[in-house]
Short mmCIF file of C-alpha atoms and ligand atoms in Angstrom, two decimals:
data_model
loop_
_atom_site.label_atom_id
_atom_site.label_comp_id
_atom_site.label_asym_id
_atom_site.label_seq_id
_atom_site.Cartn_x
_atom_site.Cartn_y
_atom_site.Cartn_z
CA MET A 224 -112.44 165.41 -24.41
CA ASN A 225 -109.42 163.96 -22.64
CA GLU A 226 -106.69 165.53 -20.56
CA ILE A 227 -104.24 165.54 -23.48
CA TRP A 228 -106.63 167.70 -25.51
CA ASN A 229 -106.82 170.20 -22.64
CA ILE A 230 -103.03 170.47 -22.50
CA ALA A 231 -102.70 170.73 -26.29
CA ILE A 232 -105.40 173.39 -26.78
CA ASP A 233 -104.12 175.50 -23.86
CA ARG A 234 -100.63 175.53 -25.35
CA ALA A 235 -102.00 176.42 -28.80
CA VAL A 236 -104.21 179.25 -27.52
CA ASN A 237 -101.37 180.68 -25.42
CA ASN A 238 -99.08 180.67 -28.44
CA ASN A 239 -101.58 181.94 -31.03
CA VAL A 240 -103.87 184.53 -29.41
CA PRO A 241 -101.22 187.02 -28.17
CA ARG A 242 -99.27 186.64 -31.43
CA VAL A 243 -102.27 187.58 -33.61
CA ARG A 244 -103.03 190.58 -31.39
CA SER A 245 -99.44 191.76 -31.65
CA ILE A 246 -99.44 191.36 -35.48
CA LEU A 247 -102.65 193.37 -35.85
CA GLU A 248 -101.23 196.16 -33.67
CA SER A 249 -97.91 196.22 -35.53
CA TYR A 250 -99.42 196.26 -39.05
CA PRO A 251 -102.55 198.45 -38.88
CA TYR A 252 -102.97 198.45 -42.70
CA ILE A 253 -104.25 194.86 -42.43
CA ASN A 254 -107.53 196.35 -41.24
CA ASP A 255 -108.10 198.16 -44.58
CA ALA A 256 -106.96 195.07 -46.48
CA ARG A 257 -109.55 192.83 -44.85
CA LYS A 258 -112.39 195.23 -45.76
CA LYS A 259 -111.33 195.38 -49.42
CA LEU A 260 -110.95 191.61 -49.40
CA ARG A 261 -114.49 191.11 -48.12
CA GLN A 262 -115.78 193.28 -50.99
CA GLY A 263 -113.84 191.26 -53.57
CA LYS A 264 -114.99 187.93 -52.17
CA THR A 265 -118.60 189.10 -52.04
CA GLU A 266 -118.44 190.16 -55.70
CA VAL A 267 -117.38 186.64 -56.73
CA ILE A 268 -119.82 184.80 -54.45
CA LYS A 269 -122.72 186.73 -55.96
CA ASP A 270 -121.75 185.56 -59.48
CA ILE A 271 -119.68 182.41 -59.10
CA SER A 272 -120.41 180.94 -62.55
CA LYS A 273 -119.08 184.06 -64.32
CA TYR A 274 -115.87 184.01 -62.27
CA VAL A 275 -115.36 180.28 -62.81
CA GLU A 276 -115.47 180.89 -66.58
CA LEU A 277 -113.10 183.87 -66.36
CA THR A 278 -110.63 181.86 -64.27
CA ILE A 279 -110.69 178.87 -66.63
CA GLU A 280 -110.03 181.19 -69.61
CA SER A 281 -107.12 182.86 -67.79
CA VAL A 282 -105.49 179.56 -66.76
CA LYS A 283 -105.73 178.25 -70.36
CA ARG A 284 -104.24 181.50 -71.68
CA ASN A 285 -101.20 180.79 -69.46
CA GLY A 286 -100.76 177.30 -70.93
CA GLY A 287 -102.38 175.47 -68.00
CA ASN A 288 -105.36 173.11 -67.80
CA ALA A 289 -108.45 174.09 -65.83
CA TYR A 290 -111.42 171.96 -64.81
CA PHE A 291 -114.71 172.47 -63.01
CA ALA A 292 -115.84 169.60 -60.75
CA ARG A 293 -119.41 169.48 -59.48
CA ASP A 294 -118.72 167.12 -56.61
CA ALA A 295 -116.10 165.01 -54.83
CA LYS A 296 -116.51 162.09 -57.24
CA GLU A 297 -115.76 164.31 -60.24
CA VAL A 298 -112.69 165.69 -58.44
CA ARG A 299 -111.33 162.16 -57.93
CA GLU A 300 -112.04 161.23 -61.57
CA ILE A 301 -110.18 164.31 -62.87
CA VAL A 302 -107.25 163.63 -60.51
CA ASP A 303 -107.09 160.01 -61.75
CA LYS A 304 -106.86 161.17 -65.37
CA ILE A 305 -104.08 163.65 -64.61
CA VAL A 306 -102.09 161.29 -62.37
CA GLY A 307 -102.33 158.40 -64.88
CA ASP A 308 -99.63 155.78 -64.34
CA ASN A 309 -97.47 158.02 -62.17
CA GLN A 310 -96.79 156.42 -58.81
CA ARG A 311 -95.28 158.89 -56.32
CA ILE A 312 -97.43 161.83 -55.22
CA VAL A 313 -96.63 164.52 -52.66
CA MET A 314 -99.42 166.61 -51.17
CA GLY A 315 -99.21 170.11 -49.72
CA LYS A 316 -102.08 170.54 -47.27
CA SER A 317 -105.21 170.83 -49.38
CA MET A 318 -108.35 170.89 -47.24
CA VAL A 319 -110.47 170.49 -50.38
CA ALA A 320 -108.49 167.39 -51.33
CA TYR A 321 -109.31 166.02 -47.87
CA GLU A 322 -112.97 167.03 -48.28
CA CYS A 323 -113.07 165.10 -51.57
CA GLY A 324 -111.23 162.03 -50.24
CA VAL A 325 -108.36 162.41 -52.74
CA ARG A 326 -105.51 161.01 -50.62
CA ASP A 327 -107.35 157.87 -49.50
CA HIS A 328 -108.59 157.32 -53.05
CA LEU A 329 -105.08 157.49 -54.51
CA ILE A 330 -103.70 155.19 -51.81
CA GLU A 331 -106.51 152.70 -52.58
CA ARG A 332 -105.36 152.81 -56.20
CA GLY A 333 -101.90 151.71 -55.06
CA LYS A 334 -100.18 155.11 -55.31
CA ASP A 335 -97.38 156.14 -52.95
CA VAL A 336 -98.86 159.31 -51.43
CA TRP A 337 -97.27 161.54 -48.79
CA GLU A 338 -98.60 164.55 -46.95
CA THR A 339 -95.72 166.99 -46.59
CA ASP A 340 -97.08 169.67 -44.24
CA LEU A 341 -95.77 168.64 -40.80
CA GLY A 342 -99.24 168.67 -39.21
CA GLU A 343 -100.79 166.68 -42.07
CA PHE A 344 -97.81 164.29 -42.05
CA LEU A 345 -98.45 163.55 -38.34
CA ILE A 346 -102.15 163.09 -39.10
CA GLN A 347 -101.38 160.69 -41.94
CA LEU A 348 -98.99 158.64 -39.79
CA SER A 349 -101.38 158.50 -36.83
CA ASN A 350 -104.38 157.79 -39.08
CA GLU A 351 -106.46 160.45 -37.29
CA PRO A 352 -108.75 163.17 -38.66
CA PRO A 353 -107.49 166.79 -38.66
CA SER A 354 -108.63 168.86 -35.68
CA HIS A 355 -108.05 172.45 -36.84
CA ILE A 356 -108.23 174.07 -40.26
CA ILE A 357 -104.64 175.40 -40.28
CA ALA A 358 -103.09 173.28 -37.54
CA PRO A 359 -104.47 169.79 -38.26
CA ALA A 360 -102.45 168.08 -35.51
CA ILE A 361 -103.32 170.67 -32.86
CA HIS A 362 -104.71 167.92 -30.61
CA MET A 363 -101.31 166.28 -30.33
CA THR A 364 -98.82 167.31 -27.68
CA LYS A 365 -95.16 167.28 -28.63
CA GLU A 366 -94.79 164.13 -26.52
CA GLN A 367 -97.35 162.38 -28.75
CA ALA A 368 -95.85 163.78 -31.97
CA SER A 369 -92.50 162.40 -30.86
CA LYS A 370 -94.03 158.90 -30.67
CA VAL A 371 -95.78 159.30 -34.04
CA VAL A 372 -92.59 160.12 -35.99
CA ARG A 373 -91.09 156.86 -34.74
CA LYS A 374 -93.44 155.14 -37.20
CA VAL A 375 -91.10 156.22 -40.01
CA ASN A 376 -87.90 156.05 -37.95
CA PRO A 377 -88.11 153.58 -35.04
CA ASP A 378 -84.67 154.76 -33.84
CA SER A 379 -85.76 158.40 -33.61
CA LYS A 380 -84.78 160.19 -30.39
CA ALA A 381 -86.66 163.36 -31.41
CA GLU A 382 -88.40 164.96 -28.41
CA SER A 383 -88.36 168.74 -28.83
CA HIS A 384 -90.43 170.67 -31.41
CA GLU A 385 -87.23 171.32 -33.39
CA GLU A 386 -86.10 167.67 -33.37
CA ILE A 387 -89.51 166.40 -34.51
CA ALA A 388 -89.49 168.91 -37.41
CA VAL A 389 -86.00 167.75 -38.43
CA GLU A 390 -87.10 164.10 -38.34
CA ALA A 391 -89.94 164.86 -40.79
CA ARG A 392 -87.59 166.92 -42.95
CA LYS A 393 -85.11 164.01 -43.25
CA PHE A 394 -87.84 161.52 -44.18
CA LEU A 395 -89.73 163.68 -46.68
CA ARG A 396 -86.78 165.11 -48.64
CA GLU A 397 -86.46 162.01 -50.83
CA LYS A 398 -90.24 161.93 -51.35
CA PHE A 399 -90.21 165.45 -52.83
CA ILE A 400 -87.28 164.73 -55.14
CA ASN A 401 -88.76 161.55 -56.60
CA ALA A 402 -92.44 162.59 -56.83
CA GLN A 403 -93.99 162.84 -60.29
CA VAL A 404 -97.11 164.69 -59.14
CA GLY A 405 -97.60 167.45 -56.57
CA ILE A 406 -101.07 168.20 -55.23
CA THR A 407 -101.84 171.44 -53.37
CA GLY A 408 -104.83 173.56 -52.48
CA ALA A 409 -104.99 177.33 -53.03
CA ASN A 410 -105.38 180.23 -50.63
CA ALA A 411 -106.52 182.53 -53.41
CA ILE A 412 -107.05 182.41 -57.18
CA ALA A 413 -107.02 185.53 -59.33
CA ALA A 414 -109.68 185.38 -62.04
CA ASP A 415 -108.02 188.06 -64.20
CA THR A 416 -104.57 186.40 -64.38
CA GLY A 417 -105.36 182.76 -63.62
CA SER A 418 -102.77 182.82 -60.81
CA VAL A 419 -102.92 180.52 -57.78
CA LEU A 420 -101.48 181.86 -54.52
CA LEU A 421 -100.37 179.67 -51.65
CA ILE A 422 -99.08 180.84 -48.28
CA GLU A 423 -96.79 178.72 -46.14
CA ASN A 424 -93.87 178.72 -43.75
CA GLU A 425 -92.44 175.21 -44.10
CA GLY A 426 -91.22 175.25 -47.72
CA ASN A 427 -93.13 172.03 -48.43
CA ILE A 428 -95.62 173.75 -50.72
CA ARG A 429 -92.84 175.42 -52.67
CA MET A 430 -91.26 172.01 -53.26
CA THR A 431 -94.61 170.36 -54.03
CA THR A 432 -95.40 172.98 -56.67
CA ILE A 433 -91.93 173.06 -58.23
CA LEU A 434 -90.21 169.65 -58.13
CA PRO A 435 -92.74 167.18 -59.63
CA GLU A 436 -93.46 167.27 -63.38
CA LYS A 437 -97.18 167.77 -62.80
CA HIS A 438 -98.80 170.20 -60.38
CA ILE A 439 -102.48 169.86 -59.50
CA ALA A 440 -104.11 172.66 -57.47
CA ILE A 441 -107.52 171.71 -56.06
CA ALA A 442 -109.60 174.60 -54.71
CA GLY A 443 -113.17 175.52 -53.85
CA VAL A 444 -114.80 178.02 -56.22
CA GLU A 445 -115.08 180.48 -53.31
CA LYS A 446 -111.29 180.89 -53.42
CA ILE A 447 -111.61 182.86 -56.66
CA LEU A 448 -111.08 186.62 -56.39
CA PRO A 449 -111.69 189.20 -59.13
CA THR A 450 -108.05 190.32 -59.50
CA LEU A 451 -104.48 189.49 -58.55
CA GLU A 452 -104.54 192.56 -56.31
CA HIS A 453 -107.39 191.01 -54.28
CA ALA A 454 -105.49 187.71 -54.15
CA PHE A 455 -102.50 189.44 -52.55
CA LEU A 456 -104.85 191.05 -50.02
CA GLU A 457 -106.03 187.57 -49.07
CA VAL A 458 -102.41 186.47 -48.58
CA MET A 459 -101.83 189.37 -46.17
CA VAL A 460 -105.07 189.02 -44.24
CA GLN A 461 -105.07 185.23 -43.95
CA SER A 462 -101.48 185.03 -42.73
CA ALA A 463 -101.97 187.91 -40.25
CA TYR A 464 -105.09 186.43 -38.69
CA ALA A 465 -103.50 182.99 -38.60
CA GLY A 466 -100.65 184.50 -36.56
CA LEU A 467 -98.07 183.86 -39.27
CA TYR A 468 -97.32 187.36 -40.61
CA PRO A 469 -95.22 187.91 -42.58
CA PRO A 470 -95.53 184.48 -44.18
CA THR A 471 -92.16 182.87 -44.89
CA TYR A 472 -93.21 181.94 -48.42
CA VAL A 473 -95.88 183.10 -50.85
CA ASN A 474 -96.07 180.82 -53.88
CA LEU A 475 -97.63 182.25 -57.00
CA THR A 476 -98.22 179.92 -59.94
CA SER A 477 -99.56 181.06 -63.31
CA GLY A 478 -99.26 178.03 -65.59
CA PRO A 479 -96.40 175.57 -66.21
CA SER A 480 -92.75 176.63 -66.00
CA SER A 481 -91.39 178.48 -69.02
CA THR A 482 -88.47 180.50 -70.35
CA GLY A 483 -88.11 183.34 -72.86
CA ASP A 484 -84.33 183.39 -72.73
CA ILE A 485 -83.68 182.40 -76.35
CA GLU A 486 -84.69 185.18 -78.78
CA MET A 487 -87.40 186.19 -76.27
CA LYS A 488 -89.56 183.29 -77.51
CA ARG A 489 -91.43 181.86 -74.55
CA VAL A 490 -91.29 178.09 -74.41
CA SER A 491 -92.40 175.54 -71.84
CA PRO A 492 -91.27 173.68 -69.77
CA ALA A 493 -88.17 175.12 -68.12
CA HIS A 494 -86.95 173.89 -64.74
CA GLY A 495 -90.31 173.60 -62.96
CA PRO A 496 -93.38 171.46 -63.78
CA LYS A 497 -94.30 170.62 -67.37
CA GLU A 498 -97.97 170.68 -66.50
CA PHE A 499 -100.19 172.90 -64.35
CA ASN A 500 -103.76 171.82 -63.59
CA LEU A 501 -106.37 173.72 -61.62
CA ILE A 502 -109.51 171.90 -60.42
CA LEU A 503 -112.26 174.28 -59.28
CA VAL A 504 -114.64 172.50 -56.94
CA ASP A 505 -118.32 173.23 -56.35
CA ASN A 506 -119.39 170.41 -53.96
CA GLY A 507 -122.31 172.39 -52.53
CA ARG A 508 -120.82 175.87 -52.62
CA ILE A 509 -122.90 177.30 -55.50
CA GLU A 510 -126.16 176.17 -53.90
CA VAL A 511 -125.17 177.81 -50.60
CA SER A 512 -124.18 181.04 -52.39
CA LYS A 513 -127.88 181.59 -53.16
CA ASP A 514 -129.04 181.40 -49.54
CA PRO A 515 -129.64 184.90 -48.06
CA THR A 516 -128.01 183.92 -44.73
CA ILE A 517 -125.74 180.91 -45.20
CA TRP A 518 -123.90 182.49 -48.17
CA GLU A 519 -121.66 184.34 -45.70
CA SER A 520 -119.91 181.08 -44.78
CA LEU A 521 -118.25 181.25 -48.23
CA LEU A 522 -116.38 184.38 -47.12
CA CYS A 523 -114.25 182.28 -44.76
CA ILE A 524 -110.52 182.56 -45.52
CA ARG A 525 -109.57 179.65 -43.22
CA CYS A 526 -107.48 181.67 -40.77
CA GLY A 527 -108.61 179.46 -37.89
CA ARG A 528 -108.95 182.34 -35.42
CA CYS A 529 -112.58 181.69 -34.48
CA HIS A 530 -111.61 178.30 -33.01
CA PHE A 531 -109.45 179.89 -30.31
CA HIS A 532 -112.22 182.25 -29.15
CA CYS A 533 -114.99 179.67 -28.94
CA PRO A 534 -115.87 177.98 -25.63
CA VAL A 535 -117.49 175.02 -27.41
CA TYR A 536 -114.38 174.22 -29.47
CA ARG A 537 -112.26 174.45 -26.32
CA VAL A 538 -114.36 171.62 -24.89
CA LEU A 539 -115.26 169.50 -27.92
CA GLY A 540 -112.20 169.97 -30.16
CA SER A 541 -112.09 167.87 -33.30
CA THR A 542 -115.28 166.03 -32.36
CA TRP A 543 -117.21 169.20 -33.25
CA GLY A 544 -117.87 169.22 -36.99
CA ASP A 545 -117.11 167.01 -39.96
CA PRO A 546 -113.34 166.90 -40.68
CA PRO A 547 -111.52 168.81 -42.00
CA PHE A 548 -114.12 171.35 -40.83
CA THR A 549 -114.10 171.82 -37.06
CA GLY A 550 -114.91 174.69 -34.68
CA PRO A 551 -117.23 177.60 -35.55
CA MET A 552 -116.17 177.74 -39.20
CA GLY A 553 -116.48 173.96 -39.29
CA ALA A 554 -120.05 174.07 -38.00
CA MET A 555 -120.87 176.23 -41.05
CA TRP A 556 -118.76 174.26 -43.51
CA SER A 557 -120.03 170.85 -42.39
CA TYR A 558 -123.25 172.05 -43.96
CA VAL A 559 -121.70 173.66 -47.06
CA SER A 560 -119.76 170.56 -48.09
CA TYR A 561 -121.59 167.66 -46.45
CA LYS A 562 -125.09 169.11 -45.91
CA ASP A 563 -124.79 168.21 -42.22
CA ALA A 564 -126.47 170.90 -40.08
CA THR A 565 -126.12 168.95 -36.81
CA PRO A 566 -122.81 170.57 -35.67
CA SER A 567 -124.59 173.96 -35.52
CA THR A 568 -126.76 172.68 -32.67
CA TYR A 569 -123.77 172.66 -30.29
CA CYS A 570 -123.24 176.44 -30.65
CA VAL A 571 -123.94 178.37 -27.41
CA HIS A 572 -123.83 181.78 -29.13
CA SER A 573 -121.01 183.28 -27.10
CA GLY A 574 -120.34 185.61 -30.05
CA GLY A 575 -116.56 185.31 -29.64
CA CYS A 576 -116.15 183.98 -33.19
CA ARG A 577 -117.88 186.96 -34.77
CA GLU A 578 -115.81 189.47 -32.81
CA VAL A 579 -112.52 188.09 -34.11
CA CYS A 580 -113.43 187.04 -37.68
CA PRO A 581 -111.48 189.12 -40.24
CA MET A 582 -114.27 188.71 -42.79
CA ASP A 583 -116.95 189.95 -40.36
CA ILE A 584 -118.96 186.80 -40.97
CA ASN A 585 -122.03 186.75 -38.79
CA ILE A 586 -121.25 183.19 -37.72
CA PRO A 587 -123.89 183.02 -34.93
CA LYS A 588 -126.58 184.09 -37.43
CA VAL A 589 -125.50 181.45 -39.96
CA LEU A 590 -125.48 178.79 -37.21
CA GLU A 591 -128.92 179.91 -36.01
CA LYS A 592 -130.28 179.31 -39.51
CA LEU A 593 -128.55 175.93 -39.70
CA LYS A 594 -130.05 174.98 -36.32
CA SER A 595 -133.49 175.59 -37.76
CA LEU A 596 -132.65 173.41 -40.80
CA SER A 597 -131.40 170.62 -38.54
CA GLN A 598 -134.77 170.49 -36.81
CA LYS A 599 -136.80 170.04 -39.99
S1 SF4 B 201 -114.96 181.98 -39.93
FE1 SF4 B 201 -113.71 183.87 -39.85
S2 SF4 B 201 -112.34 183.59 -38.07
FE2 SF4 B 201 -113.18 181.55 -38.58
S3 SF4 B 201 -111.65 180.61 -39.94
FE3 SF4 B 201 -113.17 181.64 -41.25
S4 SF4 B 201 -112.36 183.72 -41.63
FE4 SF4 B 201 -111.21 182.85 -39.88
#
C-alpha cells in the first residue's frame, strides 16, 4: 500500500482504539449486553427460515411490505418494482445494498442516486471501493477528501474535517428534500415487532428514512434478532465497539408513518413515508449457517474493531477482501457473500481480531477452514 494509506490508517487507529477502550471502561454493562446479544443472534442463525417468516408477518401486521430475496439479482428486481418511475433516490449507508450492486444498478437505469453518509458520499464521488465496514473512506486523508468535495463544488475552500463535513451538508440537503425514495440498511431487526433499528451520528439516516415517500430497508437475514429487546442490545454493543457510544441517533421504524389523533383511529400516512418496505437478503447466508465452523461469521455485528487490531489489514488495507468486506471480518464475509475463500489465505493468525471481537467469533478458526476450502 502507498504512503497515504499509512498516514490514513495511523490516524484512524490513534483516534479509534483509545476511544473504544475508554467507552468499555466507562460503561461496564456493555459486557453483559454483548453476551446476551450473542445468544440471541445464535438462536436466529440456527433457525433462520423460521425467523424470516416471523419477521415478514410482523412487518405486514404493521402495515409494511416485506420480501425475501435469495440473491443479489432478486434484490435488484424487488428494488426496481418499488422504485418504479420515481427518479431521485437517497441512500443511507447500506452495505448489503453495495453487496447487491443496488446503487450502480439504479444509476444505470437513469436514476439520480446519492449516498448521504459522508464516507459513502466521498466514495461515490471518487469512484473508489469502500475500505472499512463502518468508515468506508478510511483510506482518504483529509487533504484528499478536501479535493474530492470539489467535484460537487469547484469553488470549495474546505480543508479541515469540519469544513469538509459542512460542504457535504450544503450539497446533500436539497437531495434529501426532493428524494422520492430512501434506501437504508439495518443494524438490527426485531422478529417479534417487525422493527428495523439503525444507528448513526450524522442525521442522514434519519432524513433518508423520514423525508421520502417510500423507505426501503435492505438487510441480510442474519440481522434478525428474536425480540426488540435483543435489537436494542445490538444498538448498544455495536455503537460501543465502533467507538461511537452513545450513538447520536437511533432510528426505529415499524411500518409506514401513521396517526391515531382523530378518535384514536390509526390511519396512514402521517408526516413520514407512505410506504415501508423491508427486503431480507439471503445471498449465501443460509448455506453458511449450516456449516459447523463458518456459521460464526454470521454473528458479526459490523463494528469494525477487528480491522484495527490486525497486522495484515494495517498493511493491505482495502485490497484485502472483496468490497465492502475488508479486513478480518471481510476475509470471512468475502466467502459468505461471494464464495471467495482466497482472502483467508492472507491471514497470519496473530489472534488480535479474536481478542477484541464483541461477539467472541473465533475468526482465526473460520479463516483456517476457509484456507482449506481455497486449496481444494
Ligand atoms: S468480526 Fe467481530 S470485531 Fe470484526 S467487525 Fe465483526 S463483530 Fe466487529
